[in-house]
Each structure stands twice: as structure tokens, then as C-alpha cells.
Amino acid sequence: MADLGRFALLGALALAVYALVSASLGARLRRPEFVRSAVRALVAAAALEGLAALLLWIALGTRDYRFAYVVTHVSNAQPLIYDLTSFWGGMEGSLLLWALLLSGYTLLAVRGIGRVRPPLVGGVTAVCAGVSTFFLFMLAFVTPPFVTVPFPPADGNGMNPLLLNPWMAIHPPTLYLGFVGLTVPFAIVAATLAAGPSGEGGVLLSRRWMLWAWYCLSMGLMFGAKWSYVVLGWGGYWAWDPVENAALMPWLVATAFLHSVQIQERREMLTKWNVVLVILAFGLSIFGTFLTRSGVLSSIHSFTQSSLGTFFLGFLALAMLVAFGLAAWRWDDLRSRNELDAAVSRESAFLLNNVLFLAVAFSVFLGTVFPIVSAVLTGRAINVGPPFFDHIVVPIAFAILLLMGIGPLIAWRRASLDSLRRDFMAPGAAGVLVGVGLLLAGMRQPGAVLVFALCGFVAATIALEFARGVRVRRAHRDETAAHALLGLIAGNRRRYGGYVVHLGILLLFCGITGSSVFATQQIVTLRPGQGAAVGEYQVRFDGLTQATQGGALSIGAQLRVFEGARDLGTFAARRNMFLATQDSTTDVVLRSTPRDDLYITLIGWTQDGRATIRLLVNPLVSWMWAGGLVLTLGAVLAMIPERRVAPDDLPVPAGALSPGRP
């Protein structure tokens, strides 16, 4: 089986190299038969990659300890589901998953682009084949997954116990869907630049692919935050960890692109800027992969020290050199047909939005790589902690939140003072009312009041956009308000799906603010029968329990929880100590409501039966997870292709659904 796996990867590599050469020649010489041959080669390569993946999964599922990868990531005490998900829990398996996903994306992209822009198929195939060649080379020669051991052990090491969690099982593959998905927009733009003069640079064709990759990155980041919250036992969900930052940076650039591409579609502006954003997003996805696999930065869910870093940096440098070289070559052909007409316009708001997103991305990049830079320059790695990121990112986040409300209210090209006064009146009043109401209710934290007031302003802006659209539609059709709303969304899914995404982001802002500013914590040491209070909750400690299961010694604190006079029941906070690996995990007590989360962890215990527990009340955390669901709804709406309708079916004049249109 090991030989078959190695043969499959070598065969896939040979086919990818052939596809790269054949597609490049086909695009260059305009020989479609060469391109078709390259595509067939990639289909065969995908089949071989699928065979290799199946073999590795069989080895993991059967606990075949002849394979070094299985020995490292599987153990007899480990649940079977985590044996299977360890496929992407290690270096070799994750690279194989990357290559397999890339083959799937490539075949989907070739099929889709062949229907709308056949001349680009050769270039897109060549770029994707080039990226596949790199990853297959790594799998075949640098980190092969089918290495065997001379003396198979009776048991394996298993994964880090902290990773044995359902959220961590789905967090990495979701991020990979986003990381790998960024290859397709990059390939489209690079192929367009190489093919010849093009006014839009392939940007508009890549928009839907970028939206999908952005959504996968969003969900991957959300799943990672949930894992951190329920597993690590510190009561938080974001710590500016290098691996978190590795996924956040391309997400920020992709977010900037999804805003600025609207200007290119509407006003034929910012073409060069959007081309650069697509290239940067792909480059940051490869850079993030370098960070997590080179071992240059320490993280709980990064990989160990390896020789991959040099290869990834070399590939990244080559890809960026070729891509930016193509952009420079076609720079004059990417000139915008229109220019900025006024400083106060929707174009200006979107452009400022882009600048802010890139400022956050650069700040995160600088803080993440600073330990590497300091180690090179001074010989000592100086880590940058959360205060650095918070001091820089939080003020910019306020500005981004403000622009979320301003952008939809400003007209394209130029806004008059009368239109600004008229359009900002209701949303501005809503924001002020929220802020004043919170102050009267006793909230005294200026930052929190500002965030909630801005969220009220943005929510009112979105409600106003929906209300105006429904009113205009009902004026032209005999529909109820509900039918008009559904028809409005169905007729312009991208625009109103974007507004729904913004509502999800507002919930995220509220959840982050509430849990960051208003959290209440106590650390207490209790004897059996003693209790402690935190917020509106009272917790009574009823004693310690001890059990052994799954190769771990589990110490539990039995707790009775009350909210006022209401008995919420019995809970257990545990610490699990794995004797073989000396690792430990935490089973937290988590009671979640829309108002707040009660979060309890067992910190330590004594021989005489006392327990030290941490009691934490995190307000509005559930709003974050609800925000992820709302964001999903909006992203799905925006990704559904819109139905083409005849002009007679569209009585609403162009631009009538947005305020202040000239």
C-alpha cells in the first residue's frame, strides 16, 4: 500500500508537470487541443491524488502502524473519528488535502470559465497546474506521507489531546477551502494578464470565486474561535495567535477586494488596485501556509520545525515575481475609464474602506513577523503580544464600522449637501438614540457606548435600504410588503446579501465588545459545601471526583449553579491529564444564553478536597456565533447566480433603490 501511495503521488506530479507545459503551450500558440490534453492530465492527476488520499485514510482508519504518519497521529485510545480527521492534523496529510482540493477547484474553474471565457482556459489551467506541481513535489520528495517504519509499534502517539474536539475537526479543512480557493482568482487574473490587453484584468470574472474563498475563511476563523473558547479553558476566543493571524491576513485583503470590485463593476475604476489585491490575497495564503508549516513561529496548532519553510518562501517569491511582473507588463492596459469625481462619494467611501482594511492587514503582518525579524537582526526573538494588535486594530475597526453605515447612504460620483442631510437624518438619529439610551441605562465605558451606537447607526442604514427598496417595488407592483421584500432580495441577491452579511458583522462587533469590556471574573478556592458568586450566578462546590478513561486521569469538580433563586442544575468542570504524553485538557462548564455565558474552569485542587475554580461571566458571546449564522445566510444569498430577466420585468429604474442617486 505504501508503494501504491508513493506511485500515485509521483504519477500525479508527472501529470501536473505535463499539464503545466501543455497548457502553457496551448495558451501561447492558441492550440486548444493542447489545452484539452492538459485538462485531461489534471483529471487523471486528481484521480491519483484521490487514490493517495484514500490509501492514507484507510491506513489511519485501520491504525496501520507500519506508516510513520499513522504512528505520529493515531493511538489505540483515540476515537476513530479523530483517527480519520488526523488526515489533516499533520504536515503530510494537510499538504495532500491541499493538493486534492486544488485539483477539485481547478476542474470546476476550467469548466466554469470554459463556458464564459474559453480563451482563458489555457492560462488558468497552466497557473493551477503550476501550483499543483509545487505541492505534489513537496509530497513526493520533501514530506512524503507514505513513509514506513522498520518496526511497527503496538500503539501510536496520537494527536495532541487539545485537538481532539469537533470544532478542531472542521476548522482546518474549512480554512483550507478558503486558502486553496484563493488560487482560482489568482489564476484567472494571471491568465488574463498573460493573454493580452484586457480592460478588466479578469477581476470581474474572479469575483464569485473570491467571495467563496472569503466565506470559507470567515467560517474557518469562526470555528477556530469556537474551539479556542470551549477547549483552551481561558475564557477567550481570540489571542492574536500566529496561526490565527495567518488566516486573518488574506481574509482582510479579500474583504477589501469584495468592496472595491463594486467600484470597478459600477464605474470601471480601480482595476489596477483590484488586480494587486487578488495577487496579495493569494500571496498571503501561501505566506500563511509557510508560517504554520515552517516552525519559525510558536503556536499551539502550528506544525513542528521542518525544512518546508525554504521551499515555501522560494515558491512564494517566484509566484509573486511572475504575477507582479505580468501586472507591470499590462499596467497601461489596466487604466480606469473613469476617475474620482468628488471626495464625498460612494467611491471615496469604498476606497477609504480599502485603505483601512489593508492598514489592519499590514499591522497584523508586522506584528506576526516581528519575532522573525528581531531574531534575524538581534539574535533574540521578541514576541509581540495582544496589546500591540489591540492598540492598532481597535481604532481602525471603529472607522470601518462607521464606513459600513456611511457607504450605502452616499451617492455614486458626487453627493450633495441636501442629499446627505436627508439620507443621514434617520440612521444618525438611531445611532444617537442607542448611545444616549445606553448612557442613561448606566453604561460608562466610552468605547463600548461608541461601538453600540455605531452598530445602531449601521443597522438603521441597512433597514432604511431595505425599506426604500420595498417601497419603490410596491409602488410599481401590487404586492404585500413581505412579497415585495422577498422579490427585492431575489432580484438583487448580491446587494442585499451583502447587507445581510453586514448585519452578521454587526452581531460580531456586539459580541466582541460585550465579552471584552463587560466580562466579570473570580478565582476562588472552595471547600465542599462552600459557594461563590459571580454576576447574577451563585456556584456551590460539592466535592471532587476522579476517574480514568481514554488514557487520561480525569479530576472533576462537582458544582451546583443557581441564577438568583432558580436552580440551574449540576455541572462538572474537569481537568484531564494524559499520562503517556504529560498533556492536559480542560472540560469547561459552559451555560450560554443570549444575555451572557457562564464559564467555569477547574484550575487546581488540594489533597484535603479543596478546589480552585475560575468563574467567568462573558456577556453577549452567543451574539458572535449568531453573527456567523447571519453572515452565512448573506454570503449564500450573494453567491446564488441572479436570474436574468427581460426589461419588461424590471419597472424600477436603475439606481432608484439607492438614496441620493443623480
XYZ file of C-alpha atoms in Angstrom:
662
model
C 0.000 0.000 0.000
C 2.897 2.369 0.716
C 4.370 1.743 -2.739
C 0.995 2.335 -4.359
C 0.623 5.619 -2.487
C 4.083 6.784 -3.498
C 3.420 5.780 -7.106
C 0.128 7.704 -7.101
C 1.835 10.891 -5.921
C 4.725 10.533 -8.389
C 2.259 9.889 -11.199
C 0.187 12.927 -10.184
C 3.337 15.047 -10.147
C 4.321 13.903 -13.633
C 0.826 14.643 -14.938
C 0.806 18.100 -13.300
C 4.141 18.947 -14.928
C 2.799 17.754 -18.278
C -0.375 19.819 -17.788
C 1.708 22.897 -16.958
C 3.765 22.573 -20.145
C 0.891 21.563 -22.400
C -1.483 24.276 -21.150
C 1.231 26.930 -21.406
C 1.977 25.938 -25.000
C -1.709 25.738 -25.823
C -2.353 29.222 -24.468
C 0.747 30.628 -26.135
C 0.259 29.006 -29.538
C -3.545 29.094 -29.404
C -3.761 25.349 -29.786
C -6.954 24.249 -27.972
C -6.042 20.575 -28.383
C -3.002 21.151 -26.151
C -5.231 22.757 -23.541
C -7.711 19.894 -23.690
C -4.872 17.442 -23.229
C -3.660 19.396 -20.177
C -7.126 19.337 -18.651
C -7.350 15.566 -19.170
C -3.970 15.221 -17.492
C -5.245 17.166 -14.472
C -8.315 14.928 -14.311
C -6.005 11.899 -14.156
C -3.812 13.652 -11.568
C -6.885 14.354 -9.439
C -7.813 10.662 -9.610
C -4.324 9.656 -8.455
C -4.434 12.209 -5.630
C -7.808 10.799 -4.626
C -6.278 7.318 -4.588
C -3.413 8.532 -2.388
C -5.870 10.212 -0.020
C -8.000 7.051 0.156
C -4.947 4.945 0.975
C -3.915 7.309 3.749
C -7.434 7.327 5.181
C -7.507 3.515 5.142
C -4.189 3.426 6.964
C -5.467 5.874 9.576
C -8.837 4.164 9.989
C -7.292 0.703 10.386
C -4.484 2.035 12.634
C -1.831 0.598 10.389
C 1.269 1.393 12.412
C 3.568 0.428 9.575
C 3.217 4.065 8.467
C 5.136 6.754 10.324
C 2.279 9.202 9.795
C -0.153 6.837 11.500
C 2.238 6.249 14.395
C 2.551 10.003 14.933
C -1.143 10.916 14.781
C -3.146 7.831 15.829
C -3.386 5.825 19.031
C -5.495 2.883 20.184
C -7.251 5.021 22.805
C -8.132 7.753 20.314
C -11.728 7.780 18.979
C -11.996 6.602 15.376
C -13.421 9.911 14.173
C -10.215 11.667 15.225
C -8.118 8.947 13.634
C -9.794 9.931 10.370
C -9.597 13.690 10.897
C -5.900 13.361 11.699
C -5.611 13.184 7.906
C -5.284 16.983 8.035
C -3.845 17.085 11.542
C -0.262 16.590 10.371
C 2.068 18.161 7.865
C 1.962 15.489 5.176
C -1.773 14.863 5.314
C -2.646 18.559 5.249
C -0.499 19.080 2.142
C -2.196 16.131 0.471
C -5.587 17.626 1.329
C -4.397 20.947 -0.130
C -3.360 19.259 -3.398
C -6.638 17.329 -3.603
C -8.753 20.440 -3.009
C -6.727 22.368 -5.576
C -7.417 19.694 -8.193
C -11.135 19.928 -7.457
C -11.104 23.714 -7.674
C -9.097 23.581 -10.914
C -11.529 21.265 -12.660
C -14.525 23.328 -11.518
C -12.844 26.551 -12.626
C -11.883 25.169 -16.031
C -15.435 24.000 -16.614
C -16.996 27.283 -15.499
C -14.547 29.563 -17.308
C -14.783 27.469 -20.452
C -18.455 28.416 -20.696
C -17.974 32.179 -20.350
C -14.371 32.905 -21.451
C -12.899 29.959 -23.390
C -9.633 31.744 -24.359
C -8.669 31.912 -20.678
C -8.913 28.155 -20.036
C -5.319 27.520 -21.119
C -3.843 30.182 -18.865
C -5.974 29.220 -15.856
C -5.061 25.561 -16.348
C -1.364 26.426 -16.565
C -1.372 28.510 -13.375
C -3.312 25.933 -11.366
C -1.085 23.159 -12.731
C 1.968 25.149 -11.669
C 0.664 25.482 -8.106
C -0.268 21.778 -8.073
C 3.225 20.896 -9.275
C 4.746 22.630 -6.261
C 2.548 20.862 -3.705
C 2.919 17.474 -5.386
C 6.688 17.937 -5.472
C 6.608 18.572 -1.728
C 4.517 15.438 -1.184
C 6.688 13.283 -3.406
C 10.141 14.347 -2.228
C 10.085 16.627 0.846
C 7.278 15.445 3.151
C 6.038 12.109 1.784
C 3.006 10.772 3.696
C 3.729 7.095 2.970
C 6.996 6.677 4.870
C 7.096 3.345 6.689
C 8.820 2.344 9.928
C 11.038 -0.766 10.171
C 9.495 -1.984 13.445
C 5.799 -1.084 13.734
C 4.808 -0.357 17.359
C 1.753 -1.789 19.052
C 0.370 1.691 19.694
C 0.838 5.170 18.281
C 1.433 8.576 19.814
C -1.941 10.062 18.899
C -2.733 13.696 18.281
C -2.341 16.488 20.788
C -5.334 15.988 23.121
C -6.253 19.659 22.709
C -7.050 18.944 19.062
C -9.482 16.128 19.863
C -12.542 18.312 19.529
C -15.310 18.556 16.890
C -14.559 22.230 16.221
C -10.919 21.479 15.520
C -12.008 18.604 13.294
C -13.788 21.031 10.926
C -11.696 24.178 11.477
C -8.623 23.199 9.373
C -10.440 21.832 6.288
C -12.692 24.878 6.207
C -9.653 27.156 6.260
C -8.030 25.040 3.545
C -11.119 25.542 1.381
C -10.513 29.275 1.742
C -6.743 29.206 1.313
C -6.840 26.932 -1.727
C -9.864 28.762 -3.120
C -7.777 31.927 -3.435
C -5.751 30.158 -6.129
C -8.607 30.382 -8.639
C -8.973 34.213 -8.625
C -5.192 34.435 -8.814
C -5.125 32.057 -11.780
C -7.881 33.982 -13.580
C -6.143 37.325 -13.142
C -2.720 35.943 -14.090
C -4.163 34.190 -17.158
C -5.961 37.366 -18.240
C -2.811 39.447 -17.876
C -0.781 36.918 -19.844
C -3.408 36.542 -22.588
C -3.297 40.144 -23.743
C -4.773 43.600 -23.179
C -7.904 43.454 -21.057
C -9.660 46.414 -19.551
C -10.956 44.499 -16.527
C -7.911 42.297 -15.945
C -10.002 39.205 -15.180
C -11.111 40.807 -11.932
C -14.856 40.659 -12.549
C -14.664 37.004 -13.580
C -12.850 36.176 -10.344
C -15.311 37.930 -8.025
C -17.563 34.943 -7.279
C -14.560 32.692 -6.632
C -13.131 35.279 -4.254
C -16.459 35.516 -2.439
C -16.494 31.749 -1.895
C -12.912 31.716 -0.617
C -13.704 34.674 1.667
C -16.719 32.857 3.089
C -14.689 29.706 3.802
C -12.005 31.762 5.536
C -14.721 33.514 7.572
C -16.223 30.239 8.747
C -12.788 28.727 9.383
C -11.859 31.659 11.596
C -15.205 31.359 13.398
C -14.743 27.622 14.007
C -11.233 28.260 15.321
C -12.545 30.903 17.703
C -15.203 28.480 18.955
C -12.564 25.785 19.521
C -10.390 28.181 21.476
C -13.367 29.211 23.589
C -14.550 25.749 24.604
C -11.235 23.844 24.751
C -8.385 26.002 25.992
C -10.117 26.991 29.221
C -9.048 30.647 29.337
C -12.473 32.045 28.560
C -11.481 33.785 25.342
C -11.811 33.128 21.630
C -9.059 35.218 20.057
C -5.470 35.689 21.217
C -3.683 37.064 18.127
C -2.002 33.688 17.746
C 0.301 33.475 14.675
C -1.884 30.762 13.118
C -4.996 32.872 13.638
C -3.198 35.802 12.035
C -2.092 33.636 9.110
C -5.743 33.165 8.123
C -6.845 36.673 9.098
C -4.455 38.472 6.729
C -5.785 37.032 3.431
C -9.323 37.415 4.807
C -8.749 41.149 5.287
C -7.355 41.581 1.774
C -10.205 39.532 0.281
C -12.697 41.698 2.189
C -11.119 44.826 0.730
C -11.359 43.329 -2.756
C -15.049 42.441 -2.399
C -15.760 46.095 -1.643
C -13.557 47.715 -4.280
C -14.667 45.352 -7.057
C -18.080 47.041 -6.835
C -16.465 50.274 -7.971
C -14.914 48.503 -10.937
C -18.265 46.973 -11.892
C -20.226 50.187 -11.466
C -17.743 52.873 -12.527
C -14.915 50.993 -14.286
C -12.392 52.266 -11.758
C -9.695 50.734 -9.516
C -8.838 47.950 -11.970
C -5.127 48.077 -11.136
C -5.886 48.172 -7.436
C -8.121 45.110 -7.656
C -5.523 43.152 -9.626
C -2.995 43.873 -6.876
C -5.477 42.794 -4.185
C -6.087 39.441 -5.883
C -2.346 38.784 -6.118
C -1.794 39.849 -2.495
C -4.595 37.607 -1.220
C -3.040 34.564 -2.895
C 0.437 35.544 -1.719
C -0.752 35.864 1.869
C -2.415 32.445 1.671
C 0.943 30.896 0.731
C 2.719 33.017 3.342
C 0.263 31.842 5.995
C 0.957 28.254 4.966
C 4.661 28.973 5.353
C 4.117 30.339 8.867
C 2.196 27.294 10.064
C 4.481 24.691 8.482
C 7.967 26.126 8.808
C 8.079 26.103 12.611
C 9.503 29.637 12.701
C 6.687 30.793 14.997
C 5.288 29.086 18.063
C 1.593 28.218 18.200
C -0.460 25.518 19.828
C -1.892 24.424 16.479
C 1.026 25.004 14.151
C 3.295 22.250 12.893
C 6.747 21.334 14.140
C 10.103 22.531 12.902
C 10.656 21.391 9.315
C 12.581 22.102 6.155
C 9.461 23.232 4.302
C 9.978 26.916 5.046
C 12.682 27.427 2.440
C 10.617 25.734 -0.269
C 7.507 27.771 0.546
C 9.408 31.048 0.585
C 11.018 30.188 -2.745
C 7.661 29.300 -4.297
C 6.064 32.443 -2.868
C 8.855 34.627 -4.238
C 8.567 33.043 -7.687
C 4.768 33.345 -7.790
C 4.803 36.988 -6.687
C 7.608 37.844 -9.110
C 5.727 36.346 -12.060
C 2.339 37.791 -11.064
C 3.532 41.326 -10.354
C 5.716 41.126 -13.444
C 2.625 40.375 -15.544
C 0.762 43.211 -13.833
C 3.603 45.638 -14.570
C 3.700 44.443 -18.190
C -0.026 45.131 -18.659
C -0.140 48.140 -16.335
C -1.056 50.656 -19.038
C -3.803 48.382 -20.354
C -5.437 48.356 -16.922
C -6.168 52.072 -16.885
C -9.515 53.009 -15.388
C -12.017 54.577 -17.747
C -13.317 56.960 -15.102
C -11.798 58.990 -12.306
C -12.924 60.029 -8.866
C -15.413 62.874 -9.325
C -15.659 64.126 -5.746
C -14.230 63.498 -2.309
C -17.735 62.946 -0.930
C -18.988 59.984 -2.935
C -19.545 56.269 -2.555
C -16.343 55.594 -4.480
C -14.364 57.589 -1.904
C -16.006 55.732 0.969
C -15.136 52.364 -0.581
C -11.582 53.479 -1.296
C -11.106 54.613 2.313
C -12.612 51.301 3.405
C -9.929 49.513 1.371
C -7.151 51.596 2.889
C -8.351 50.737 6.396
C -8.577 47.010 5.709
C -5.075 46.988 4.269
C -3.820 49.010 7.234
C -5.143 46.283 9.551
C -3.620 43.574 7.348
C -0.228 45.301 7.362
C -0.363 45.801 11.143
C -1.179 42.120 11.678
C 1.586 41.136 9.249
C 4.111 43.345 11.032
C 3.195 42.074 14.486
C 3.233 38.452 13.326
C 6.638 38.514 11.616
C 8.310 40.794 14.182
C 9.737 37.855 16.171
C 11.353 36.552 12.983
C 12.757 39.957 12.052
C 14.049 40.623 15.558
C 15.695 37.199 15.692
C 17.496 37.877 12.402
C 18.610 41.378 13.401
C 19.380 40.928 17.100
C 19.646 37.181 17.600
C 16.715 37.260 20.021
C 13.086 36.673 19.077
C 10.893 39.406 20.563
C 7.231 38.413 20.596
C 4.522 40.988 20.044
C 1.557 40.452 22.348
C -2.148 41.253 22.101
C -1.728 44.858 23.411
C 0.147 45.783 20.211
C -2.625 44.461 17.990
C -5.417 45.870 20.153
C -3.966 49.391 20.236
C -3.636 49.499 16.459
C -6.573 47.436 15.231
C -9.334 48.655 17.569
C -9.320 52.326 16.426
C -9.263 51.228 12.778
C -12.166 48.860 13.481
C -14.192 51.831 14.757
C -13.565 53.640 11.460
C -14.511 50.559 9.418
C -17.728 50.199 11.391
C -18.575 53.851 10.739
C -17.957 53.418 6.998
C -20.303 50.418 6.936
C -23.088 52.853 7.703
C -21.857 55.765 5.609
C -21.168 53.881 2.360
C -24.744 52.881 1.438
C -26.043 56.394 2.165
C -23.721 58.285 -0.182
C -24.495 58.578 -3.871
C -22.171 57.409 -6.602
C -19.953 60.049 -8.236
C -20.972 63.032 -6.090
C -23.247 63.650 -3.098
C -24.974 66.970 -2.463
C -25.359 68.524 0.962
C -29.142 68.236 0.736
C -28.995 64.519 -0.035
C -26.507 63.931 2.783
C -28.682 65.797 5.258
C -31.783 63.920 4.156
C -30.239 60.443 3.999
C -28.255 60.626 7.237
C -31.069 62.033 9.358
C -32.847 58.796 10.371
C -29.789 56.485 10.728
C -27.850 59.189 12.576
C -30.750 59.703 14.956
C -30.946 55.947 15.561
C -27.260 55.807 16.458
C -27.577 58.785 18.817
C -30.641 57.273 20.488
C -28.793 54.000 21.091
C -25.816 55.825 22.596
C -27.941 58.087 24.804
C -30.099 55.164 25.900
C -27.045 53.190 26.992
C -25.656 56.176 28.895
C -28.977 56.658 30.686
C -29.001 52.921 31.481
C -25.689 53.343 33.288
C -23.110 52.260 30.702
C -19.989 54.383 31.270
C -17.376 52.731 29.052
C -16.873 55.211 26.174
C -15.574 52.632 23.721
C -18.481 50.276 24.298
C -21.046 53.069 24.020
C -19.450 54.185 20.753
C -19.469 50.670 19.282
C -23.109 50.033 20.150
C -24.122 53.476 18.879
C -22.302 52.848 15.600
C -23.963 49.439 15.341
C -27.331 51.162 15.771
C -26.378 53.631 13.028
C -25.329 50.875 10.608
C -28.372 48.718 11.398
C -30.643 51.693 10.737
C -28.858 52.322 7.434
C -29.434 48.723 6.355
C -33.083 48.850 7.470
C -33.531 52.087 5.514
C -32.101 50.482 2.361
C -34.490 47.541 2.655
C -37.452 49.819 3.437
C -36.766 52.078 0.441
C -36.415 49.110 -1.870
C -39.703 47.610 -0.660
C -41.474 50.968 -1.005
C -40.272 51.503 -4.573
C -41.162 47.937 -5.542
C -44.650 48.206 -4.077
C -45.153 51.461 -5.938
C -44.672 49.606 -9.226
C -46.286 46.280 -8.326
C -49.358 45.162 -6.478
C -47.541 43.217 -3.740
C -47.668 42.867 0.005
C -44.693 44.125 1.970
C -43.485 40.559 2.598
C -43.714 39.595 -1.074
C -42.017 42.836 -2.080
C -39.167 42.147 0.359
C -38.642 38.603 -0.942
C -38.826 39.793 -4.541
C -36.393 42.607 -3.800
C -33.822 40.187 -2.379
C -34.354 37.606 -5.131
C -33.928 40.267 -7.830
C -30.668 41.681 -6.413
C -29.139 38.930 -4.313
C -25.620 40.284 -4.328
C -26.547 43.695 -2.992
C -28.982 42.594 -0.304
C -26.942 39.517 0.539
C -24.123 41.959 1.251
C -26.381 43.887 3.618
C -27.240 40.643 5.444
C -23.503 39.933 5.751
C -23.103 43.380 7.310
C -25.820 42.515 9.843
C -23.805 39.429 10.784
C -20.705 41.595 11.194
C -22.688 43.922 13.486
C -23.575 40.970 15.712
C -19.887 40.049 15.787
C -18.954 43.572 16.845
C -21.569 43.498 19.613
C -20.429 40.094 20.857
C -16.756 41.049 20.851
C -17.462 44.341 22.627
C -19.743 42.835 25.259
C -17.413 39.964 26.132
C -14.281 42.120 26.053
C -15.479 45.122 28.049
C -18.045 43.713 30.467
C -16.624 40.316 31.424
C -16.652 39.543 35.157
C -14.234 37.068 36.714
C -13.469 35.498 40.071
C -10.880 32.906 41.090
C -11.842 31.202 44.336
C -10.689 28.224 46.412
C -13.623 26.369 47.971
C -14.181 23.506 50.394
C -17.072 21.101 49.717
C -20.316 22.888 50.554
C -18.905 26.368 50.101
C -20.123 28.708 47.387
C -19.138 31.833 45.465
C -20.977 34.396 43.370
C -20.131 35.981 40.036
C -22.528 38.388 38.392
C -26.048 37.093 38.941
C -24.881 33.488 39.403
C -24.078 31.548 42.568
C -21.945 28.420 42.380
C -21.682 25.793 45.137
C -18.809 23.312 45.187
C -19.993 19.812 46.146
C -16.721 17.881 46.009
C -14.095 16.299 43.741
C -14.399 13.181 41.611
C -11.705 11.065 39.985
C -11.904 8.702 37.020
C -9.653 7.152 34.386
C -10.806 6.955 30.794
C -9.252 7.177 27.353
C -5.731 7.014 28.771
C -6.307 10.093 30.933
C -6.775 10.734 34.631
C -9.812 12.996 34.953
C -10.297 15.160 38.059
C -13.727 16.776 38.259
C -15.266 19.473 40.437
C -18.952 18.840 41.038
C -20.821 22.144 41.024
C -24.374 23.305 41.677
C -25.291 26.505 39.863
C -28.052 28.978 40.737
C -29.262 32.106 38.989
C -30.918 34.095 41.725
C -33.358 31.666 43.322
C -33.502 29.421 40.232
C -31.614 26.136 40.390
C -29.856 25.597 37.041
C -28.679 22.091 37.889
C -25.446 20.170 38.472
C -22.331 20.649 36.337
C -18.786 19.283 36.351
C -15.602 21.155 35.485
C -12.737 18.739 34.753
C -9.020 18.578 34.126
C -7.856 15.580 32.089
C -4.210 14.558 32.432
C -2.854 12.208 29.770
C -0.276 10.053 31.491
C 1.565 8.895 28.369
C 2.181 12.339 26.883
C 2.029 14.515 30.030
C -0.532 16.734 28.238
C -3.661 18.062 29.908
C -7.003 19.350 28.688
C -9.875 21.233 30.277
C -13.567 20.395 30.175
C -15.270 23.693 30.903
C -18.701 24.327 32.303
C -20.472 26.497 29.768
C -24.015 27.757 30.082
C -24.865 30.062 27.208
C -27.817 32.434 26.863
C -28.431 35.428 24.564
C -27.553 37.670 27.508
C -24.308 36.076 28.719
C -22.228 32.928 29.147
C -21.352 31.410 32.499
C -17.899 29.880 32.035
C -16.274 27.798 34.793
C -12.909 26.030 34.769
C -11.118 23.889 37.321
C -7.668 25.355 37.943
C -6.341 23.130 40.721
C -7.112 21.087 43.818
C -5.578 20.029 47.132
C -5.198 16.763 48.997
C -7.831 17.770 51.538
C -10.526 18.114 48.833
C -10.476 21.838 48.159
C -10.768 23.094 44.579
C -9.623 26.296 42.923
C -12.054 27.322 40.221
C -12.348 30.266 37.919
C -15.793 31.787 37.466
C -16.306 33.970 34.418
C -19.366 35.735 33.016
C -18.975 36.723 29.354
C -21.825 38.920 28.104
C -23.113 38.612 24.517
C -20.742 35.853 23.374
C -23.637 34.000 21.752
C -24.159 37.057 19.528
C -20.838 36.225 17.870
C -21.931 32.735 16.890
C -25.323 34.092 15.768
C -23.400 36.605 13.667
C -21.667 33.717 11.924
C -25.047 32.196 11.027
C -26.352 35.514 9.686
C -23.116 36.023 7.740
C -23.597 32.563 6.222
C -27.109 33.453 5.083
C -25.898 36.674 3.488
C -22.941 35.012 1.771
C -25.162 32.265 0.344
C -27.577 34.878 -0.993
C -24.727 36.818 -2.583
C -23.267 33.698 -4.220
C -26.501 32.473 -5.825
C -26.466 33.466 -9.517
C -29.095 36.051 -10.270
C -31.834 35.237 -12.754
C -31.641 37.164 -15.981
C -34.973 38.848 -16.630
C -36.432 40.728 -19.523
C -36.526 44.531 -19.348
C -40.323 44.470 -19.032
C -39.931 42.592 -15.743
C -37.862 45.430 -14.267
C -40.065 48.507 -13.917
C -37.819 50.024 -11.257
C -35.376 52.493 -12.864
C -31.677 51.786 -12.452
C -30.372 53.318 -9.258
C -33.826 54.077 -7.891
C -33.369 51.779 -4.923
C -30.438 53.746 -3.538
C -30.684 57.190 -1.989
C -29.221 60.294 -3.486
C -28.725 58.908 -6.995
C -28.268 61.596 -9.675
